[in-house]
């Protein structure tokens, strides 16, 4: 509540507002045509449902931010091309009342399979959720930023469904004035990766990895502030 620790009073924001750029998904990586096991509707942990279903991920690269679900197609893995720190946005067409769309995010793959861990060795932090759809078009944007690269979308309906994915990028509006150029392309790529990592760890505070936290630790701030300046 207002007035209690650690928020004794309101104060004026003393840093710029974060960015709100919309980034589109880059394309599909793989898909699974597995048959879901009974009882999935009542399980609240989406990760446990997908692990129990034992999906068989098969490479199916396709460019673009939209995917089409046909009958018999259960899950698709969508790639944003690089790490995103932002609010996932779902635009869905041709839904029926009560259709359910589950989703899970991750940062890495093993072959064409998303790295979610397993029920026997789960990740400590794993973000996902469920959308319960209405007839026709649906638009939903999450209210908190997540750190991720891939989104697995799981649909168990009987009707064709079109799903478009984007995200509202939430970064500190840093003016990047530093530059690096080498005749070695590997070094150039390392530089770009480092800049993107730094940006992804700068929101309202410095964080050490956007996929699992939103809190600033002084160890992170010490190193990252030196990087920034």
PDB file of C-alpha atoms in Angstrom:
ATOM      1  CA  UNK A   1       0.000   0.000   0.000  1.00  0.00           C
ATOM      2  CA  UNK A   2       1.020   3.609  -0.559  1.00  0.00           C
ATOM      3  CA  UNK A   3       2.862   5.067   2.407  1.00  0.00           C
ATOM      4  CA  UNK A   4       4.428   1.776   3.523  1.00  0.00           C
ATOM      5  CA  UNK A   5       7.953   0.489   3.069  1.00  0.00           C
ATOM      6  CA  UNK A   6       9.623   0.908   0.677  1.00  0.00           C
ATOM      7  CA  UNK A   7       7.288   3.452  -0.975  1.00  0.00           C
ATOM      8  CA  UNK A   8       6.755   6.195   1.607  1.00  0.00           C
ATOM      9  CA  UNK A   9       5.657   8.800  -0.928  1.00  0.00           C
ATOM     10  CA  UNK A  10       5.399   9.524  -4.640  1.00  0.00           C
ATOM     11  CA  UNK A  11       8.273  11.274  -6.332  1.00  0.00           C
ATOM     12  CA  UNK A  12       8.951  12.644  -9.788  1.00  0.00           C
ATOM     13  CA  UNK A  13      10.662  10.253 -12.177  1.00  0.00           C
ATOM     14  CA  UNK A  14      14.248  11.407 -12.637  1.00  0.00           C
ATOM     15  CA  UNK A  15      15.227   9.263 -15.642  1.00  0.00           C
ATOM     16  CA  UNK A  16      13.712   9.224 -19.156  1.00  0.00           C
ATOM     17  CA  UNK A  17      10.750   7.013 -19.992  1.00  0.00           C
ATOM     18  CA  UNK A  18      11.578   3.627 -21.476  1.00  0.00           C
ATOM     19  CA  UNK A  19      11.296   2.895 -25.170  1.00  0.00           C
ATOM     20  CA  UNK A  20       8.077   1.408 -26.538  1.00  0.00           C
ATOM     21  CA  UNK A  21       9.144   0.221 -29.987  1.00  0.00           C
ATOM     22  CA  UNK A  22       7.179  -2.671 -31.477  1.00  0.00           C
ATOM     23  CA  UNK A  23       9.369  -5.524 -32.764  1.00  0.00           C
ATOM     24  CA  UNK A  24       7.967  -8.318 -34.923  1.00  0.00           C
ATOM     25  CA  UNK A  25       8.768 -12.011 -34.648  1.00  0.00           C
ATOM     26  CA  UNK A  26      11.289 -13.096 -37.288  1.00  0.00           C
ATOM     27  CA  UNK A  27       9.877 -16.492 -38.183  1.00  0.00           C
ATOM     28  CA  UNK A  28       9.126 -20.078 -37.228  1.00  0.00           C
ATOM     29  CA  UNK A  29      11.833 -22.543 -36.190  1.00  0.00           C
ATOM     30  CA  UNK A  30       9.975 -25.815 -35.688  1.00  0.00           C
ATOM     31  CA  UNK A  31       6.580 -27.400 -35.059  1.00  0.00           C
ATOM     32  CA  UNK A  32       5.024 -30.410 -33.371  1.00  0.00           C
ATOM     33  CA  UNK A  33       1.990 -32.438 -34.404  1.00  0.00           C
ATOM     34  CA  UNK A  34       1.763 -34.384 -31.127  1.00  0.00           C
ATOM     35  CA  UNK A  35      -1.591 -35.385 -29.652  1.00  0.00           C
ATOM     36  CA  UNK A  36      -2.200 -33.729 -26.257  1.00  0.00           C
ATOM     37  CA  UNK A  37      -2.926 -36.024 -23.330  1.00  0.00           C
ATOM     38  CA  UNK A  38      -6.280 -35.835 -21.559  1.00  0.00           C
ATOM     39  CA  UNK A  39      -6.753 -33.484 -18.611  1.00  0.00           C
ATOM     40  CA  UNK A  40      -4.515 -30.671 -19.825  1.00  0.00           C
ATOM     41  CA  UNK A  41      -7.255 -28.066 -19.282  1.00  0.00           C
ATOM     42  CA  UNK A  42      -7.135 -28.487 -15.491  1.00  0.00           C
ATOM     43  CA  UNK A  43      -3.354 -28.303 -15.076  1.00  0.00           C
ATOM     44  CA  UNK A  44      -2.349 -24.759 -14.104  1.00  0.00           C
ATOM     45  CA  UNK A  45       1.380 -25.036 -14.893  1.00  0.00           C
ATOM     46  CA  UNK A  46       1.646 -24.732 -18.666  1.00  0.00           C
ATOM     47  CA  UNK A  47       5.245 -26.031 -18.655  1.00  0.00           C
ATOM     48  CA  UNK A  48       4.190 -29.281 -17.003  1.00  0.00           C
ATOM     49  CA  UNK A  49       1.470 -29.774 -19.598  1.00  0.00           C
ATOM     50  CA  UNK A  50       3.861 -29.425 -22.526  1.00  0.00           C
ATOM     51  CA  UNK A  51       6.458 -31.680 -20.901  1.00  0.00           C
ATOM     52  CA  UNK A  52       3.794 -34.319 -20.188  1.00  0.00           C
ATOM     53  CA  UNK A  53       2.534 -34.139 -23.786  1.00  0.00           C
ATOM     54  CA  UNK A  54       6.017 -35.109 -25.045  1.00  0.00           C
ATOM     55  CA  UNK A  55       5.966 -32.982 -28.226  1.00  0.00           C
ATOM     56  CA  UNK A  56       8.157 -34.089 -31.110  1.00  0.00           C
ATOM     57  CA  UNK A  57       9.722 -30.921 -32.495  1.00  0.00           C
ATOM     58  CA  UNK A  58      10.554 -31.036 -36.202  1.00  0.00           C
ATOM     59  CA  UNK A  59      12.431 -28.318 -38.097  1.00  0.00           C
ATOM     60  CA  UNK A  60      10.041 -26.212 -40.171  1.00  0.00           C
ATOM     61  CA  UNK A  61      11.692 -22.843 -40.900  1.00  0.00           C
ATOM     62  CA  UNK A  62       9.404 -20.135 -42.229  1.00  0.00           C
ATOM     63  CA  UNK A  63       9.860 -16.353 -42.309  1.00  0.00           C
ATOM     64  CA  UNK A  64       7.323 -13.867 -40.971  1.00  0.00           C
ATOM     65  CA  UNK A  65       5.631 -12.943 -37.705  1.00  0.00           C
ATOM     66  CA  UNK A  66       2.438 -14.980 -38.308  1.00  0.00           C
ATOM     67  CA  UNK A  67       1.760 -18.712 -38.161  1.00  0.00           C
ATOM     68  CA  UNK A  68      -1.313 -20.693 -39.167  1.00  0.00           C
ATOM     69  CA  UNK A  69      -2.629 -23.567 -37.082  1.00  0.00           C
ATOM     70  CA  UNK A  70      -4.432 -26.281 -38.995  1.00  0.00           C
ATOM     71  CA  UNK A  71      -6.238 -29.277 -37.444  1.00  0.00           C
ATOM     72  CA  UNK A  72      -3.632 -31.735 -36.193  1.00  0.00           C
ATOM     73  CA  UNK A  73      -0.939 -29.075 -35.644  1.00  0.00           C
ATOM     74  CA  UNK A  74      -0.456 -28.626 -31.883  1.00  0.00           C
ATOM     75  CA  UNK A  75       2.635 -26.471 -31.245  1.00  0.00           C
ATOM     76  CA  UNK A  76       4.878 -24.044 -33.104  1.00  0.00           C
ATOM     77  CA  UNK A  77       8.132 -22.430 -32.014  1.00  0.00           C
ATOM     78  CA  UNK A  78       8.585 -18.791 -33.027  1.00  0.00           C
ATOM     79  CA  UNK A  79      11.927 -16.958 -33.138  1.00  0.00           C
ATOM     80  CA  UNK A  80      12.332 -13.196 -32.626  1.00  0.00           C
ATOM     81  CA  UNK A  81      15.859 -13.340 -34.075  1.00  0.00           C
ATOM     82  CA  UNK A  82      17.588 -12.087 -30.927  1.00  0.00           C
ATOM     83  CA  UNK A  83      16.931 -11.383 -27.261  1.00  0.00           C
ATOM     84  CA  UNK A  84      13.853  -9.251 -26.603  1.00  0.00           C
ATOM     85  CA  UNK A  85      13.072  -7.409 -23.388  1.00  0.00           C
ATOM     86  CA  UNK A  86       9.473  -6.424 -23.660  1.00  0.00           C
ATOM     87  CA  UNK A  87       5.795  -7.213 -23.460  1.00  0.00           C
ATOM     88  CA  UNK A  88       4.678 -10.054 -25.777  1.00  0.00           C
ATOM     89  CA  UNK A  89       1.718  -9.159 -28.006  1.00  0.00           C
ATOM     90  CA  UNK A  90      -0.706 -11.690 -29.499  1.00  0.00           C
ATOM     91  CA  UNK A  91      -3.004 -10.964 -32.437  1.00  0.00           C
ATOM     92  CA  UNK A  92      -5.278 -13.903 -33.219  1.00  0.00           C
ATOM     93  CA  UNK A  93      -7.820 -14.457 -35.982  1.00  0.00           C
ATOM     94  CA  UNK A  94     -10.615 -16.986 -36.493  1.00  0.00           C
ATOM     95  CA  UNK A  95     -10.908 -17.975 -32.831  1.00  0.00           C
ATOM     96  CA  UNK A  96     -13.938 -19.668 -31.309  1.00  0.00           C
ATOM     97  CA  UNK A  97     -15.334 -18.845 -27.862  1.00  0.00           C
ATOM     98  CA  UNK A  98     -13.390 -20.758 -25.227  1.00  0.00           C
ATOM     99  CA  UNK A  99     -10.444 -21.740 -27.425  1.00  0.00           C
ATOM    100  CA  UNK A 100      -7.236 -21.888 -25.371  1.00  0.00           C
ATOM    101  CA  UNK A 101      -3.795 -20.785 -26.522  1.00  0.00           C
ATOM    102  CA  UNK A 102      -0.879 -21.640 -24.240  1.00  0.00           C
ATOM    103  CA  UNK A 103       2.574 -20.085 -24.578  1.00  0.00           C
ATOM    104  CA  UNK A 104       6.054 -20.463 -23.082  1.00  0.00           C
ATOM    105  CA  UNK A 105       9.186 -18.395 -23.664  1.00  0.00           C
ATOM    106  CA  UNK A 106      12.843 -19.418 -23.650  1.00  0.00           C
ATOM    107  CA  UNK A 107      16.244 -18.169 -24.753  1.00  0.00           C
ATOM    108  CA  UNK A 108      17.951 -21.208 -26.263  1.00  0.00           C
ATOM    109  CA  UNK A 109      17.436 -24.388 -28.286  1.00  0.00           C
ATOM    110  CA  UNK A 110      18.780 -27.907 -28.415  1.00  0.00           C
ATOM    111  CA  UNK A 111      18.643 -28.632 -32.115  1.00  0.00           C
ATOM    112  CA  UNK A 112      15.083 -27.656 -33.057  1.00  0.00           C
ATOM    113  CA  UNK A 113      13.731 -28.204 -29.532  1.00  0.00           C
ATOM    114  CA  UNK A 114      13.153 -25.317 -27.092  1.00  0.00           C
ATOM    115  CA  UNK A 115      15.076 -25.496 -23.810  1.00  0.00           C
ATOM    116  CA  UNK A 116      12.414 -25.478 -21.101  1.00  0.00           C
ATOM    117  CA  UNK A 117      13.991 -28.045 -18.812  1.00  0.00           C
ATOM    118  CA  UNK A 118      11.778 -30.993 -17.861  1.00  0.00           C
ATOM    119  CA  UNK A 119       9.415 -32.002 -15.084  1.00  0.00           C
ATOM    120  CA  UNK A 120      12.288 -33.965 -13.475  1.00  0.00           C
ATOM    121  CA  UNK A 121      14.756 -31.079 -13.865  1.00  0.00           C
ATOM    122  CA  UNK A 122      12.716 -27.879 -14.343  1.00  0.00           C
ATOM    123  CA  UNK A 123      14.156 -24.419 -14.805  1.00  0.00           C
ATOM    124  CA  UNK A 124      13.913 -22.280 -11.685  1.00  0.00           C
ATOM    125  CA  UNK A 125      12.241 -19.520 -13.675  1.00  0.00           C
ATOM    126  CA  UNK A 126       9.987 -20.297 -16.612  1.00  0.00           C
ATOM    127  CA  UNK A 127       7.491 -17.803 -18.019  1.00  0.00           C
ATOM    128  CA  UNK A 128       4.315 -18.843 -19.725  1.00  0.00           C
ATOM    129  CA  UNK A 129       0.571 -18.453 -19.621  1.00  0.00           C
ATOM    130  CA  UNK A 130      -2.772 -19.156 -21.217  1.00  0.00           C
ATOM    131  CA  UNK A 131      -5.136 -17.066 -23.308  1.00  0.00           C
ATOM    132  CA  UNK A 132      -8.830 -18.000 -23.304  1.00  0.00           C
ATOM    133  CA  UNK A 133     -10.157 -16.613 -26.569  1.00  0.00           C
ATOM    134  CA  UNK A 134     -13.412 -15.077 -27.746  1.00  0.00           C
ATOM    135  CA  UNK A 135     -15.050 -15.388 -31.156  1.00  0.00           C
ATOM    136  CA  UNK A 136     -13.265 -13.772 -34.096  1.00  0.00           C
ATOM    137  CA  UNK A 137     -10.241 -11.510 -33.579  1.00  0.00           C
ATOM    138  CA  UNK A 138      -8.332 -11.296 -30.300  1.00  0.00           C
ATOM    139  CA  UNK A 139      -5.611  -8.837 -29.265  1.00  0.00           C
ATOM    140  CA  UNK A 140      -3.691  -9.211 -26.012  1.00  0.00           C
ATOM    141  CA  UNK A 141      -0.541  -7.531 -24.695  1.00  0.00           C
ATOM    142  CA  UNK A 142       1.105  -8.662 -21.464  1.00  0.00           C
ATOM    143  CA  UNK A 143       1.503  -5.949 -18.854  1.00  0.00           C
ATOM    144  CA  UNK A 144       5.021  -6.854 -17.668  1.00  0.00           C
ATOM    145  CA  UNK A 145       8.188  -7.094 -19.767  1.00  0.00           C
ATOM    146  CA  UNK A 146       9.844 -10.500 -20.139  1.00  0.00           C
ATOM    147  CA  UNK A 147      13.298 -11.414 -21.418  1.00  0.00           C
ATOM    148  CA  UNK A 148      13.202 -14.048 -24.174  1.00  0.00           C
ATOM    149  CA  UNK A 149      14.072 -14.949 -27.753  1.00  0.00           C
ATOM    150  CA  UNK A 150      11.667 -17.796 -28.556  1.00  0.00           C
ATOM    151  CA  UNK A 151       7.943 -18.277 -27.913  1.00  0.00           C
ATOM    152  CA  UNK A 152       6.339 -21.702 -28.133  1.00  0.00           C
ATOM    153  CA  UNK A 153       2.639 -21.428 -28.965  1.00  0.00           C
ATOM    154  CA  UNK A 154       0.413 -24.423 -28.152  1.00  0.00           C
ATOM    155  CA  UNK A 155      -3.105 -24.722 -29.598  1.00  0.00           C
ATOM    156  CA  UNK A 156      -5.467 -27.653 -29.148  1.00  0.00           C
ATOM    157  CA  UNK A 157      -8.547 -26.433 -30.996  1.00  0.00           C
ATOM    158  CA  UNK A 158     -10.231 -28.066 -33.979  1.00  0.00           C
ATOM    159  CA  UNK A 159     -10.552 -24.957 -36.160  1.00  0.00           C
ATOM    160  CA  UNK A 160      -7.846 -23.183 -38.219  1.00  0.00           C
ATOM    161  CA  UNK A 161      -6.272 -20.339 -36.254  1.00  0.00           C
ATOM    162  CA  UNK A 162      -3.915 -17.532 -37.290  1.00  0.00           C
ATOM    163  CA  UNK A 163      -1.519 -16.197 -34.647  1.00  0.00           C
ATOM    164  CA  UNK A 164       0.686 -13.098 -35.133  1.00  0.00           C
ATOM    165  CA  UNK A 165       3.415 -12.346 -32.584  1.00  0.00           C
ATOM    166  CA  UNK A 166       5.201  -9.125 -31.717  1.00  0.00           C
ATOM    167  CA  UNK A 167       6.538  -7.417 -28.591  1.00  0.00           C
ATOM    168  CA  UNK A 168       6.772  -3.916 -27.149  1.00  0.00           C
ATOM    169  CA  UNK A 169      10.502  -3.435 -26.534  1.00  0.00           C
ATOM    170  CA  UNK A 170      11.111  -1.929 -23.070  1.00  0.00           C
ATOM    171  CA  UNK A 171      14.635  -0.489 -22.919  1.00  0.00           C
ATOM    172  CA  UNK A 172      16.314   2.493 -21.345  1.00  0.00           C
ATOM    173  CA  UNK A 173      16.620   5.048 -24.205  1.00  0.00           C
ATOM    174  CA  UNK A 174      20.425   4.951 -24.331  1.00  0.00           C
ATOM    175  CA  UNK A 175      22.138   7.030 -26.998  1.00  0.00           C
ATOM    176  CA  UNK A 176      24.820   4.617 -28.232  1.00  0.00           C
ATOM    177  CA  UNK A 177      27.752   6.782 -29.301  1.00  0.00           C
ATOM    178  CA  UNK A 178      30.541   4.191 -29.053  1.00  0.00           C
ATOM    179  CA  UNK A 179      31.578   2.196 -32.110  1.00  0.00           C
ATOM    180  CA  UNK A 180      33.929  -0.600 -33.120  1.00  0.00           C
ATOM    181  CA  UNK A 181      35.076  -1.779 -36.551  1.00  0.00           C
ATOM    182  CA  UNK A 182      37.550  -4.517 -37.405  1.00  0.00           C
ATOM    183  CA  UNK A 183      38.647  -6.431 -40.496  1.00  0.00           C
ATOM    184  CA  UNK A 184      37.743  -9.564 -38.503  1.00  0.00           C
ATOM    185  CA  UNK A 185      33.963 -10.109 -38.822  1.00  0.00           C
ATOM    186  CA  UNK A 186      33.941 -12.332 -35.730  1.00  0.00           C
ATOM    187  CA  UNK A 187      35.142  -9.388 -33.624  1.00  0.00           C
ATOM    188  CA  UNK A 188      32.493  -7.150 -35.185  1.00  0.00           C
ATOM    189  CA  UNK A 189      29.818  -9.708 -34.284  1.00  0.00           C
ATOM    190  CA  UNK A 190      31.122  -9.950 -30.710  1.00  0.00           C
ATOM    191  CA  UNK A 191      30.893  -6.163 -30.412  1.00  0.00           C
ATOM    192  CA  UNK A 192      27.294  -6.140 -31.640  1.00  0.00           C
ATOM    193  CA  UNK A 193      26.395  -8.953 -29.261  1.00  0.00           C
ATOM    194  CA  UNK A 194      27.931  -7.076 -26.325  1.00  0.00           C
ATOM    195  CA  UNK A 195      26.048  -3.880 -27.150  1.00  0.00           C
ATOM    196  CA  UNK A 196      22.771  -5.782 -27.456  1.00  0.00           C
ATOM    197  CA  UNK A 197      23.445  -7.564 -24.144  1.00  0.00           C
ATOM    198  CA  UNK A 198      24.116  -4.247 -22.424  1.00  0.00           C
ATOM    199  CA  UNK A 199      20.905  -2.744 -23.825  1.00  0.00           C
ATOM    200  CA  UNK A 200      18.899  -5.798 -22.801  1.00  0.00           C
ATOM    201  CA  UNK A 201      20.106  -5.431 -19.202  1.00  0.00           C
ATOM    202  CA  UNK A 202      19.151  -1.726 -18.958  1.00  0.00           C
ATOM    203  CA  UNK A 203      15.547  -1.030 -18.017  1.00  0.00           C
ATOM    204  CA  UNK A 204      14.552   1.103 -15.030  1.00  0.00           C
ATOM    205  CA  UNK A 205      17.561  -0.498 -13.350  1.00  0.00           C
ATOM    206  CA  UNK A 206      20.555  -2.608 -14.336  1.00  0.00           C
ATOM    207  CA  UNK A 207      19.784  -6.319 -14.295  1.00  0.00           C
ATOM    208  CA  UNK A 208      22.153  -9.224 -14.822  1.00  0.00           C
ATOM    209  CA  UNK A 209      19.816 -11.262 -17.055  1.00  0.00           C
ATOM    210  CA  UNK A 210      16.378 -10.072 -18.182  1.00  0.00           C
ATOM    211  CA  UNK A 211      14.829 -13.561 -18.394  1.00  0.00           C
ATOM    212  CA  UNK A 212      14.764 -14.038 -14.612  1.00  0.00           C
ATOM    213  CA  UNK A 213      14.773 -10.752 -12.714  1.00  0.00           C
ATOM    214  CA  UNK A 214      13.794  -7.088 -12.590  1.00  0.00           C
ATOM    215  CA  UNK A 215      15.901  -6.093  -9.576  1.00  0.00           C
ATOM    216  CA  UNK A 216      19.172  -4.182  -9.536  1.00  0.00           C
ATOM    217  CA  UNK A 217      22.110  -5.648  -7.626  1.00  0.00           C
ATOM    218  CA  UNK A 218      25.123  -3.486  -6.848  1.00  0.00           C
ATOM    219  CA  UNK A 219      27.518  -5.994  -8.404  1.00  0.00           C
ATOM    220  CA  UNK A 220      25.621  -5.718 -11.689  1.00  0.00           C
ATOM    221  CA  UNK A 221      25.386  -1.941 -11.474  1.00  0.00           C
ATOM    222  CA  UNK A 222      29.125  -1.556 -10.840  1.00  0.00           C
ATOM    223  CA  UNK A 223      30.201  -3.456 -13.957  1.00  0.00           C
ATOM    224  CA  UNK A 224      27.377  -2.346 -16.238  1.00  0.00           C
ATOM    225  CA  UNK A 225      27.701   1.323 -15.346  1.00  0.00           C
ATOM    226  CA  UNK A 226      31.352   1.160 -16.421  1.00  0.00           C
ATOM    227  CA  UNK A 227      30.231  -0.483 -19.699  1.00  0.00           C
ATOM    228  CA  UNK A 228      27.596   2.204 -20.214  1.00  0.00           C
ATOM    229  CA  UNK A 229      29.819   5.211 -19.704  1.00  0.00           C
TER     230      UNK A 229
END
